[in-house]
Coordinates of C-alpha atoms and ligand atoms in Angstrom, one line a residue:
X1 CA -0.2 0.1 0.0
X2 CA 3.0 2.2 0.7
X3 CA 4.6 1.9 -2.0
X4 CA 1.7 2.8 -4.5
X5 CA 1.0 6.1 -6.8
X6 CA -1.9 8.2 -5.4
X7 CA -5.1 7.6 -7.5
X8 CA -8.0 9.2 -6.7
X9 CA -11.2 9.5 -8.4
X10 CA -14.2 11.4 -8.6
X11 CA -17.6 9.8 -8.9
X12 CA -20.3 11.7 -10.1
X13 CA -23.3 10.5 -11.1
X14 CA -25.0 12.0 -14.2
X15 CA -28.4 12.8 -12.4
X16 CA -28.4 16.5 -13.2
X17 CA -26.6 19.5 -12.7
X18 CA -23.3 19.1 -10.5
X19 CA -24.0 21.3 -7.5
X20 CA -21.1 23.6 -6.2
X21 CA -20.4 20.8 -3.2
X22 CA -20.1 18.1 -5.5
X23 CA -17.1 20.5 -7.8
X24 CA -15.5 20.8 -4.3
X25 CA -15.0 17.1 -4.1
X26 CA -13.5 17.2 -7.4
X27 CA -11.2 20.4 -6.1
X28 CA -10.1 18.2 -3.3
X29 CA -9.5 14.7 -4.8
X30 CA -7.5 17.1 -7.9
X31 CA -5.2 19.2 -5.1
X32 CA -4.8 15.8 -3.2
X33 CA -3.7 13.4 -7.0
X34 CA -1.7 16.8 -7.7
X35 CA 0.1 17.5 -3.7
X36 CA 0.8 14.1 -4.3
X37 CA 2.1 13.6 -8.0
X38 CA -0.6 11.0 -8.1
X39 CA -3.7 10.8 -10.6
X40 CA -7.1 11.9 -10.4
X41 CA -9.9 9.9 -12.5
X42 CA -13.0 11.2 -13.6
X43 CA -15.6 8.3 -13.1
X44 CA -19.3 8.5 -14.8
X45 CA -21.4 6.0 -12.2
X46 CA -24.8 5.7 -14.8
X47 CA -26.1 2.0 -13.2
X48 CA -29.3 3.8 -12.3
X49 CA -31.2 3.8 -15.5
X50 CA -33.8 5.5 -13.8
X51 CA -32.0 8.5 -12.7
X52 CA -30.3 8.7 -15.7
X53 CA -30.4 12.8 -16.9
X54 CA -29.1 13.5 -20.5
X55 CA -27.4 16.1 -20.6
X56 CA -26.2 15.4 -17.2
X57 CA -22.2 13.6 -17.7
X58 CA -21.5 16.9 -20.3
X59 CA -22.7 19.6 -17.9
X60 CA -20.1 17.9 -15.7
X61 CA -16.9 17.7 -17.8
X62 CA -17.9 21.1 -18.9
X63 CA -17.8 22.6 -15.5
X64 CA -14.3 21.2 -14.6
X65 CA -13.3 21.9 -17.5
X66 CA -14.5 25.5 -16.7
X67 CA -12.8 25.1 -13.1
X68 CA -9.6 24.1 -14.4
X69 CA -9.9 20.9 -12.3
X70 CA -8.7 18.5 -15.1
X71 CA -8.6 15.0 -14.8
X72 CA -5.4 12.6 -16.4
X73 CA -7.9 9.8 -17.1
X74 CA -11.7 9.6 -17.8
X75 CA -14.8 9.9 -19.8
X76 CA -14.3 13.4 -21.7
X77 CA -11.0 13.2 -20.7
X78 CA -8.9 10.8 -22.6
X79 CA -8.4 7.0 -22.2
X80 CA -5.9 5.8 -20.1
X81 CA -4.9 2.4 -18.8
X82 CA -8.3 1.6 -17.1
X83 CA -10.8 2.5 -19.5
X84 CA -13.7 2.3 -20.2
X85 CA -14.5 4.8 -17.6
X86 CA -18.5 5.2 -17.8
X87 CA -19.9 2.6 -15.7
X88 CA -22.3 1.4 -18.2
X89 CA -19.5 0.9 -20.7
X90 CA -17.8 -1.5 -18.0
X91 CA -21.3 -3.4 -17.3
X92 CA -19.5 -7.3 -18.7
X93 CA -16.9 -6.7 -15.7
X94 CA -19.0 -6.9 -12.7
X95 CA -20.8 -9.7 -13.2
X96 CA -18.2 -12.0 -12.1
X97 CA -17.6 -10.3 -8.8
X98 CA -21.5 -11.1 -7.8
X99 CA -19.8 -14.9 -8.5
X100 CA -17.2 -14.7 -6.5
X101 CA -19.2 -13.4 -3.6
X102 CA -22.0 -15.9 -4.0
X103 CA -19.3 -18.5 -4.5
X104 CA -17.5 -17.8 -1.2
X105 CA -21.2 -18.0 0.4
X106 CA -21.0 -13.0 1.0
X107 CA -23.8 -13.0 -0.8
X108 CA -27.0 -15.1 -1.9
X109 CA -29.6 -14.4 -4.7
X110 CA -33.0 -13.9 -3.8
X111 CA -36.5 -14.0 -5.6
X112 CA -38.6 -11.6 -3.8
X113 CA -41.7 -10.1 -5.0
X114 CA -42.0 -5.9 -4.5
X115 CA -45.1 -7.0 -2.9
X116 CA -43.6 -9.9 -0.8
X117 CA -40.9 -7.2 -0.2
X118 CA -43.7 -4.4 0.6
X119 CA -45.8 -7.0 2.9
X120 CA -42.8 -7.9 5.1
X121 CA -42.0 -4.3 5.4
X122 CA -45.4 -4.1 6.6
X123 CA -44.9 -6.2 9.5
X124 CA -42.3 -5.5 10.9
X125 CA -43.4 -2.0 11.2
X126 CA -46.4 -3.7 12.6
X127 CA -44.5 -5.0 15.2
X128 CA -42.6 -2.1 16.3
X129 CA -39.3 -2.8 14.4
X130 CA -37.5 -1.2 11.6
X131 CA -37.8 -3.0 8.7
X132 CA -34.6 -4.1 7.2
X133 CA -33.4 -7.2 4.6
X134 CA -31.0 -8.4 7.3
X135 CA -29.6 -11.4 8.7
X136 CA -32.9 -12.4 10.6
X137 CA -35.6 -11.4 8.0
X138 CA -33.5 -12.5 5.4
X139 CA -34.8 -16.9 7.1
X140 CA -38.5 -15.8 6.2
X141 CA -37.8 -14.8 2.4
X142 CA -37.7 -16.4 -0.8
X143 CA -33.9 -16.2 -1.5
X144 CA -30.8 -18.5 -2.0
X145 CA -30.5 -19.2 1.6
X146 CA -34.2 -20.2 2.8
X147 CA -34.5 -22.3 -0.7
X148 CA -33.3 -25.5 -1.7
X149 CA -30.6 -26.1 -4.3
X150 CA -32.3 -26.9 -6.9
X151 CA -35.7 -23.9 -6.5
X152 CA -33.0 -21.8 -7.3
X153 CA -31.9 -23.4 -10.2
X154 CA -35.0 -23.5 -11.7
X155 CA -36.0 -20.4 -10.7
X156 CA -32.9 -18.7 -12.3
X157 CA -33.2 -21.3 -15.4
X158 CA -36.9 -19.7 -15.9
X159 CA -35.7 -17.0 -16.3
X160 CA -37.4 -15.2 -12.5
X161 CA -36.5 -12.1 -12.1
X162 CA -33.9 -11.8 -9.1
X163 CA -31.1 -9.7 -7.0
X164 CA -27.9 -10.0 -5.8
X165 CA -27.6 -9.0 -2.0
X166 CA -24.5 -9.1 0.1
X167 CA -24.9 -11.0 2.7
X168 CA -24.0 -8.8 6.2
X169 CA -22.4 -10.9 8.8
X170 CA -24.9 -11.2 11.8
X171 CA -23.2 -10.1 15.1
X172 CA -20.0 -7.9 14.2
X173 CA -18.4 -4.5 14.7
X174 CA -17.3 -3.2 11.0
X175 CA -14.8 -0.1 11.5
X176 CA -13.7 2.5 8.9
X177 CA -10.8 4.6 9.4
X178 CA -11.9 7.9 8.0
X179 CA -8.9 10.1 7.8
X180 CA -10.9 13.2 8.4
X181 CA -13.2 11.4 11.5
X182 CA -10.8 9.2 12.6
X183 CA -12.5 5.5 13.4
X184 CA -16.1 5.0 12.6
X185 CA -17.8 1.8 13.9
X186 CA -20.8 0.3 12.9
X187 CA -22.7 -2.6 14.4
X188 CA -23.3 -5.0 11.8
X189 CA -27.0 -5.6 13.0
X190 CA -27.6 -1.8 11.7
X191 CA -26.7 -2.9 8.0
X192 CA -28.9 -4.2 5.6
X193 CA -28.3 -7.0 2.8
X194 CA -27.8 -4.2 0.6
X195 CA -28.8 -5.0 -3.3
X196 CA -25.2 -5.9 -5.6
X197 CA -26.6 -6.5 -8.6
X198 CA -30.0 -6.9 -10.4
X199 CA -31.3 -9.6 -12.7
X200 CA -31.3 -7.3 -16.0
X201 CA -26.9 -7.1 -15.9
X202 CA -26.7 -4.3 -13.8
X203 CA -24.5 -4.0 -11.0
X204 CA -26.0 -1.4 -8.2
X205 CA -23.5 1.6 -6.5
X206 CA -21.6 -0.3 -4.3
X207 CA -20.8 -3.5 -6.1
X208 CA -19.8 -0.7 -8.8
X209 CA -18.1 1.2 -6.6
X210 CA -15.6 -1.4 -5.2
X211 CA -15.3 -3.4 -7.8
X212 CA -13.9 -0.2 -10.3
X213 CA -12.1 1.7 -7.0
X214 CA -10.2 -1.7 -7.1
X215 CA -10.0 -2.6 -10.8
X216 CA -8.7 0.8 -11.3
X217 CA -6.0 1.4 -9.0
X218 CA -7.4 3.8 -6.4
X219 CA -5.6 4.3 -3.3
X220 CA -7.8 7.0 -1.8
X221 CA -11.7 7.4 -1.6
X222 CA -12.5 11.1 -0.8
X223 CA -16.0 11.8 -1.2
X224 CA -19.3 13.3 0.4
X225 CA -20.1 13.0 3.7
X226 CA -23.6 11.7 2.6
X227 CA -21.4 8.5 1.7
X228 CA -20.3 8.0 5.2
X229 CA -22.9 5.1 6.0
X230 CA -22.3 2.6 2.5
X231 CA -18.6 3.1 4.4
X232 CA -18.8 -0.6 6.4
X233 CA -21.1 -2.0 3.3
X234 CA -17.8 -1.3 1.3
X235 CA -15.0 -2.3 3.7
X236 CA -17.2 -5.3 3.9
X237 CA -16.8 -6.3 0.1
X238 CA -13.2 -5.1 0.2
X239 CA -12.9 -7.8 3.4
X240 CA -14.9 -10.2 1.0
X241 CA -13.3 -10.3 -2.2
X242 CA -10.0 -9.9 -0.6
X243 CA -9.3 -7.3 -1.4
X244 CA -8.2 -6.2 2.2
X245 CA -4.6 -5.5 1.1
X246 CA -5.5 -2.9 -1.4
X247 CA -8.1 -1.2 0.1
X248 CA -8.0 3.0 -0.4
X249 CA -8.4 4.4 2.6
X250 CA -11.6 6.5 2.6
X251 CA -12.0 10.8 3.8
X252 CA -16.0 12.3 3.9
X253 CA -16.2 15.1 3.6
X254 CA -18.0 17.3 5.7
X255 CA -21.5 18.7 4.1
X256 CA -21.7 22.5 2.4
X257 CA -24.1 24.2 5.0
X258 CA -26.5 27.2 4.1
X259 CA -25.6 30.5 5.1
X260 CA -27.3 30.7 8.6
X261 CA -25.6 27.0 9.1
X262 CA -29.0 25.5 8.9
X263 CA -28.9 22.5 6.9
X264 CA -27.6 21.3 3.6
X265 CA -26.7 24.6 0.5
X266 CA -29.5 23.3 -1.9
X267 CA -30.4 24.9 -5.1
X268 CA -33.9 26.6 -3.2
X269 CA -31.3 28.1 -1.6
X270 CA -29.4 29.9 -3.9
X271 CA -33.3 30.9 -6.3
X272 CA -33.7 32.5 -2.3
X273 CA -30.9 34.0 -1.6
X274 CA -29.9 34.9 -5.2
X275 CA -26.6 32.8 -5.8
X276 CA -25.7 30.6 -8.1
X277 CA -25.3 27.3 -6.4
X278 CA -24.1 25.8 -9.5
X279 CA -20.6 26.4 -11.9
X280 CA -22.3 26.9 -15.1
X281 CA -26.2 27.7 -16.1
X282 CA -27.9 25.3 -18.6
X283 CA -31.8 23.6 -18.2
X284 CA -31.5 20.1 -17.4
X285 CA -34.7 17.7 -16.6
X286 CA -35.4 17.2 -12.8
X287 CA -35.3 13.4 -12.5
X288 CA -37.9 14.1 -9.6
X289 CA -40.8 16.1 -11.5
X290 CA -39.1 14.3 -15.2
X291 CA -39.8 18.0 -16.4
X292 CA -36.4 20.6 -17.9
X293 CA -35.0 22.6 -15.0
X294 CA -33.2 26.2 -15.8
X295 CA -30.5 26.7 -13.1
X296 CA -27.9 30.1 -12.6
X297 CA -24.5 29.8 -12.7
X298 CA -20.8 31.5 -11.3
X299 CA -19.7 31.2 -15.1
X300 CA -22.7 33.0 -16.4
X301 CA -22.9 35.4 -13.0
X302 CA -20.0 37.2 -13.4
X303 CA -17.4 34.8 -11.3
X304 CA -13.8 33.9 -12.3
X305 CA -13.2 30.4 -12.1
X306 CA -9.9 31.1 -10.4
X307 CA -11.9 33.0 -7.4
X308 CA -14.8 30.0 -7.5
X309 CA -12.1 27.5 -6.6
X310 CA -10.6 30.1 -4.4
X311 CA -13.7 29.7 -2.0
X312 CA -14.3 26.4 -1.9
X313 CA -11.2 25.6 -1.3
X314 CA -11.8 27.2 1.9
X315 CA -15.0 25.5 2.7
X316 CA -13.6 22.9 5.0
X317 CA -10.5 23.5 4.1
X318 CA -7.9 25.3 6.4
X319 CA -4.7 26.5 5.3
X320 CA -1.1 26.6 7.8
X321 CA -1.9 30.7 8.2
X322 CA -4.2 33.4 7.9
X323 CA -3.4 33.1 3.9
X324 CA -6.8 33.6 1.9
X325 CA -5.9 33.9 -1.7
X326 CA -4.2 31.1 -3.3
X327 CA -3.3 30.4 -7.4
X328 CA -4.4 26.8 -8.2
X329 CA -1.0 26.1 -7.9
X330 CA -0.3 27.3 -4.6
X331 CA -2.8 25.0 -3.2
X332 CA -1.8 21.8 -4.5
X333 CA 1.2 22.9 -2.2
X334 CA -0.5 23.2 0.3
X335 CA -3.5 21.3 0.6
X336 CA -3.6 17.8 2.8
X337 CA -6.7 16.0 4.3
X338 CA -5.9 16.8 8.0
X339 CA -6.6 20.1 7.6
X340 CA -10.3 19.3 6.7
X341 CA -12.9 20.3 9.2
X342 CA -15.3 17.2 11.0
X343 CA -17.9 19.7 10.9
X344 CA -20.4 21.3 8.0
X345 CA -19.0 23.9 6.3
X346 CA -21.2 27.6 5.8
X347 CA -21.7 29.0 2.8
X348 CA -21.2 32.8 2.6
X349 CA -22.0 34.7 -0.3
X350 CA -20.8 37.8 0.9
X351 CA -17.2 35.9 0.9
X352 CA -17.6 34.3 -2.5
X353 CA -18.2 37.9 -4.2
X354 CA -14.8 39.6 -2.3
X355 CA -13.2 36.6 -3.4
X356 CA -14.7 37.6 -6.9
X357 CA -13.5 41.3 -6.5
X358 CA -9.8 40.5 -5.2
X359 CA -9.1 38.5 -8.8
X360 CA -10.6 40.9 -10.5
X361 CA -7.6 43.5 -9.1
X362 CA -5.6 40.7 -9.7
X363 CA -6.7 40.9 -13.6
X364 CA -3.8 43.1 -15.7
X365 CA -6.6 46.0 -17.1
X366 CA -5.9 44.1 -20.8
X367 CA -7.2 41.0 -19.5
X368 CA -10.6 42.9 -18.5
X369 CA -10.3 45.3 -21.5
X370 CA -10.3 41.9 -24.1
X371 CA -13.3 40.6 -21.6
X372 CA -15.5 43.9 -22.0
X373 CA -14.4 44.0 -25.2
X374 CA -16.5 40.7 -26.2
X375 CA -19.5 42.0 -24.4
X376 CA -19.3 45.8 -26.2
X377 CA -19.3 43.4 -29.5
X378 CA -22.3 41.4 -28.8
X379 CA -24.0 44.8 -27.7
X380 CA -23.1 46.1 -31.4
X381 CA -20.8 48.8 -30.1
X382 CA -17.8 50.1 -32.1
X383 CA -14.3 51.1 -30.5
X384 CA -11.6 50.7 -30.1
X385 CA -9.5 48.1 -28.0
X386 CA -7.2 51.2 -26.6
X387 CA -10.3 53.1 -25.9
X388 CA -11.4 50.1 -24.0
X389 CA -8.0 49.9 -22.1
X390 CA -8.9 52.9 -20.8
X391 CA -12.1 52.6 -19.8
X392 CA -11.3 49.7 -17.7
X393 CA -8.9 51.3 -16.2
X394 CA -11.4 54.4 -14.9
X395 CA -13.6 52.1 -13.9
X396 CA -12.1 48.3 -12.7
X397 CA -11.7 49.7 -8.6
X398 CA -15.5 49.6 -8.1
X399 CA -16.0 46.2 -10.2
X400 CA -17.0 43.2 -8.6
X401 CA -17.9 41.1 -11.6
X402 CA -16.7 41.8 -15.1
X403 CA -20.2 42.2 -16.2
X404 CA -20.2 45.5 -13.4
X405 CA -17.7 47.1 -16.1
X406 CA -20.7 47.3 -18.1
X407 CA -23.0 49.1 -15.4
X408 CA -20.0 51.2 -13.9
X409 CA -19.2 52.3 -17.3
X410 CA -21.4 52.2 -20.0
X411 CA -21.2 56.1 -19.8
X412 CA -18.3 56.0 -22.2
X413 CA -20.0 53.7 -24.4
X414 CA -23.3 56.1 -24.7
X415 CA -24.3 59.2 -24.0
X416 CA -27.1 59.6 -21.2
X417 CA -30.4 59.2 -22.2
X418 CA -31.6 60.6 -18.6
X419 CA -30.6 62.6 -16.1
X420 CA -30.4 62.0 -12.5
X421 CA -33.3 64.1 -11.2
X422 CA -32.3 64.2 -7.6
X423 CA -29.3 66.2 -8.5
X424 CA -30.7 67.9 -11.4
X425 CA -33.4 69.1 -8.7
X426 CA -30.9 70.3 -5.8
X427 CA -28.7 71.5 -8.8
X428 CA -29.6 72.7 -11.8
X429 CA -31.4 76.0 -11.8
X430 CA -30.3 79.8 -14.0
X431 CA -26.7 80.0 -12.7
X432 CA -25.6 76.4 -13.3
X433 CA -27.3 76.8 -17.0
X434 CA -25.2 79.6 -17.3
X435 CA -21.7 78.7 -16.3
X436 CA -22.4 75.2 -18.2
X437 CA -23.3 77.2 -21.8
X438 CA -19.8 79.4 -20.5
X439 CA -17.8 76.1 -19.6
X440 CA -18.8 75.1 -23.3
X441 CA -17.8 78.0 -24.7
X442 CA -14.5 77.4 -22.9
X443 CA -13.9 73.9 -24.1
X444 CA -14.3 74.7 -27.5
X445 CA -11.5 76.7 -27.5
X446 CA -9.5 74.3 -26.2
X447 CA -6.5 72.7 -27.7
X448 CA -5.2 70.2 -25.2
X449 CA -7.8 68.2 -23.7
X450 CA -6.6 66.2 -20.4
X451 CA -7.4 66.2 -17.3
X452 CA -5.7 68.5 -15.9
X453 CA -6.3 71.0 -18.4
X454 CA -10.3 70.5 -18.3
X455 CA -10.2 70.9 -14.4
X456 CA -8.5 73.6 -14.3
X457 CA -10.4 74.9 -17.3
X458 CA -13.6 74.2 -15.3
X459 CA -12.1 75.9 -12.1
X460 CA -11.7 79.3 -13.6
X461 CA -14.9 79.6 -15.3
X462 CA -16.2 79.2 -12.1
X463 CA -14.3 81.7 -10.6
X464 CA -15.5 84.1 -13.8
X465 CA -19.2 83.4 -13.6
X466 CA -18.6 83.9 -9.5
X467 CA -20.5 80.2 -8.7
X468 CA -18.8 77.9 -5.5
X469 CA -17.3 75.1 -7.5
X470 CA -19.0 72.9 -5.3
X471 CA -22.0 73.9 -6.7
X472 CA -21.6 72.4 -10.2
X473 CA -19.2 70.1 -10.2
X474 CA -22.0 67.4 -9.6
X475 CA -24.5 68.9 -11.9
X476 CA -21.3 68.4 -14.6
X477 CA -21.1 64.9 -13.4
X478 CA -24.6 64.2 -14.6
X479 CA -24.5 66.1 -17.4
X480 CA -21.8 64.2 -19.0
X481 CA -22.5 61.0 -17.8
X482 CA -26.1 61.0 -16.1
X483 CA -25.5 59.2 -12.4
X484 CA -24.6 60.7 -9.2
X485 CA -21.5 58.6 -8.8
X486 CA -18.8 57.6 -11.2
X487 CA -15.2 57.2 -12.2
X488 CA -12.9 60.4 -11.3
X489 CA -14.8 63.1 -13.3
X490 CA -11.4 65.2 -14.9
X491 CA -10.2 62.3 -16.7
X492 CA -13.1 60.4 -17.8
X493 CA -13.7 63.7 -19.7
X494 CA -10.1 63.5 -20.8
X495 CA -11.0 60.0 -22.2
X496 CA -14.4 60.5 -23.7
X497 CA -12.7 63.5 -25.7
X498 CA -13.6 66.9 -26.5
X499 CA -15.8 66.4 -28.8
X500 CA -18.3 64.2 -27.3
X501 CA -18.2 66.5 -23.5
X502 CA -19.1 69.2 -26.0
X503 CA -22.1 67.3 -27.6
X504 CA -23.4 66.3 -24.0
X505 CA -22.8 69.8 -22.5
X506 CA -25.1 70.8 -25.3
X507 CA -27.4 68.4 -25.2
X508 CA -27.7 68.4 -21.1
X509 CA -28.5 72.4 -21.7
X510 CA -31.1 71.6 -24.1
X511 CA -32.9 68.7 -22.7
X512 CA -32.8 69.3 -18.5
X513 CA -35.3 72.0 -17.6
Ligands
LIG1 N1 -21.9 8.0 -7.3 C1 -21.6 8.5 -6.2 C2 -22.3 10.2 -6.4 O1 -23.1 10.4 -6.6 C3 -19.6 8.6 -5.6 C4 -20.0 8.7 -4.7 C5 -18.0 8.0 -4.3 O2 -17.3 8.5 -4.8 O3 -18.3 6.8 -3.9 O4 -22.0 11.3 -5.7

């Protein structure tokens, strides 16, 4: 075990869009693998055809790509030595292991019909017990432990429907060593004889998961806390199949909690509180209702993938110091499972925005200009890269998301069509309009139109017209941009240029009443 190359996997089921909790699981697997110079695998667990959602697999792949969490092997990322990586494509591999379990006395055939199972449940519940197919109840059911060998053979040959169940030992303590939680001990009396294989030739999650982890040489299973109750069964499967010496180590990650800490973070919380819980926007069938459901993503909300990843990394893991901003490479260097917390991690939408703002500030003006240029193109606005670069420089400071650039600086591309009514009410009067008419005449005479000259001209004109600059300053901004606040006033005039400023002042003089 010691000398094995670290191999981990992210093993989502394609039952819907990938929740940000799933992205975090993928991320921790990735960081762990890279930290140890190992491999990270993407496996698609699609044994449950009833819950299969078309498009979900493609969604998972696209999300991982956007996040920069790139697997070494796996569906959508190229085959490695253990292909295929989609369980439905591995279908023929599983039966032999179910047979091996039966031959070893660790599993058995069960022929019970749905009615018989319901009947058993009702009886147990009526007697005050918790229904379960287990060491006691199995004795009264139709399975290869109660039926004769001939009868079992006859039923199978006749093509009767059956399942293969795990024969959970009656009275044993099953110990699971979890790298985050320590030893987790479960009494086998609390476990039920889970179905491992169905007569349609498909394994269930438990068997497929363990067989794949074994055959793909997985060394560490890092997954969500919701799988902890399955871990004792998986340990038993390793033991029963004789694979104990290569059993992976387990690490069950804490849940992502709602901002108020009350329960698991869900799509509904996101809708209610206005934040995305999925990496990218899309629309997929809802597995419960069978109807298409659309959802918003971080990508479309203007988040940068590296900011999203940085935020997720710290939801449940903490570094050795106080550092909060990490590149993916730094995370790889720092990451270790022993700093993953046992308790749930509260999601903080405000902090998430803060992360994005930090990453926006880290972006160079030219990177942001390229992003903004794309948006301007879609809006049909003709401009030049040089102009956009200067516009970025002016508005960047206040932006949290890349799409804030437009909200903050649209006036740099289109003249205002309305003027902040509060400022107009307070500041637009006879004296002000005389001042702006005079100012515009002064502007027209200027040969140079840089921020300094504009400011000097503005001040001199105020002096000449005997009006305090403070009384017309904000109104000047409103005339130029329509809004009461914004970037440095004279700098924005410089960027707009003399002709545009003069034109906008003229329009203000004729349209503000
Ligand atoms: N298919 C399981 C899921 O959808 C994977 C659990 C595991 O990683 O073992 O989350």
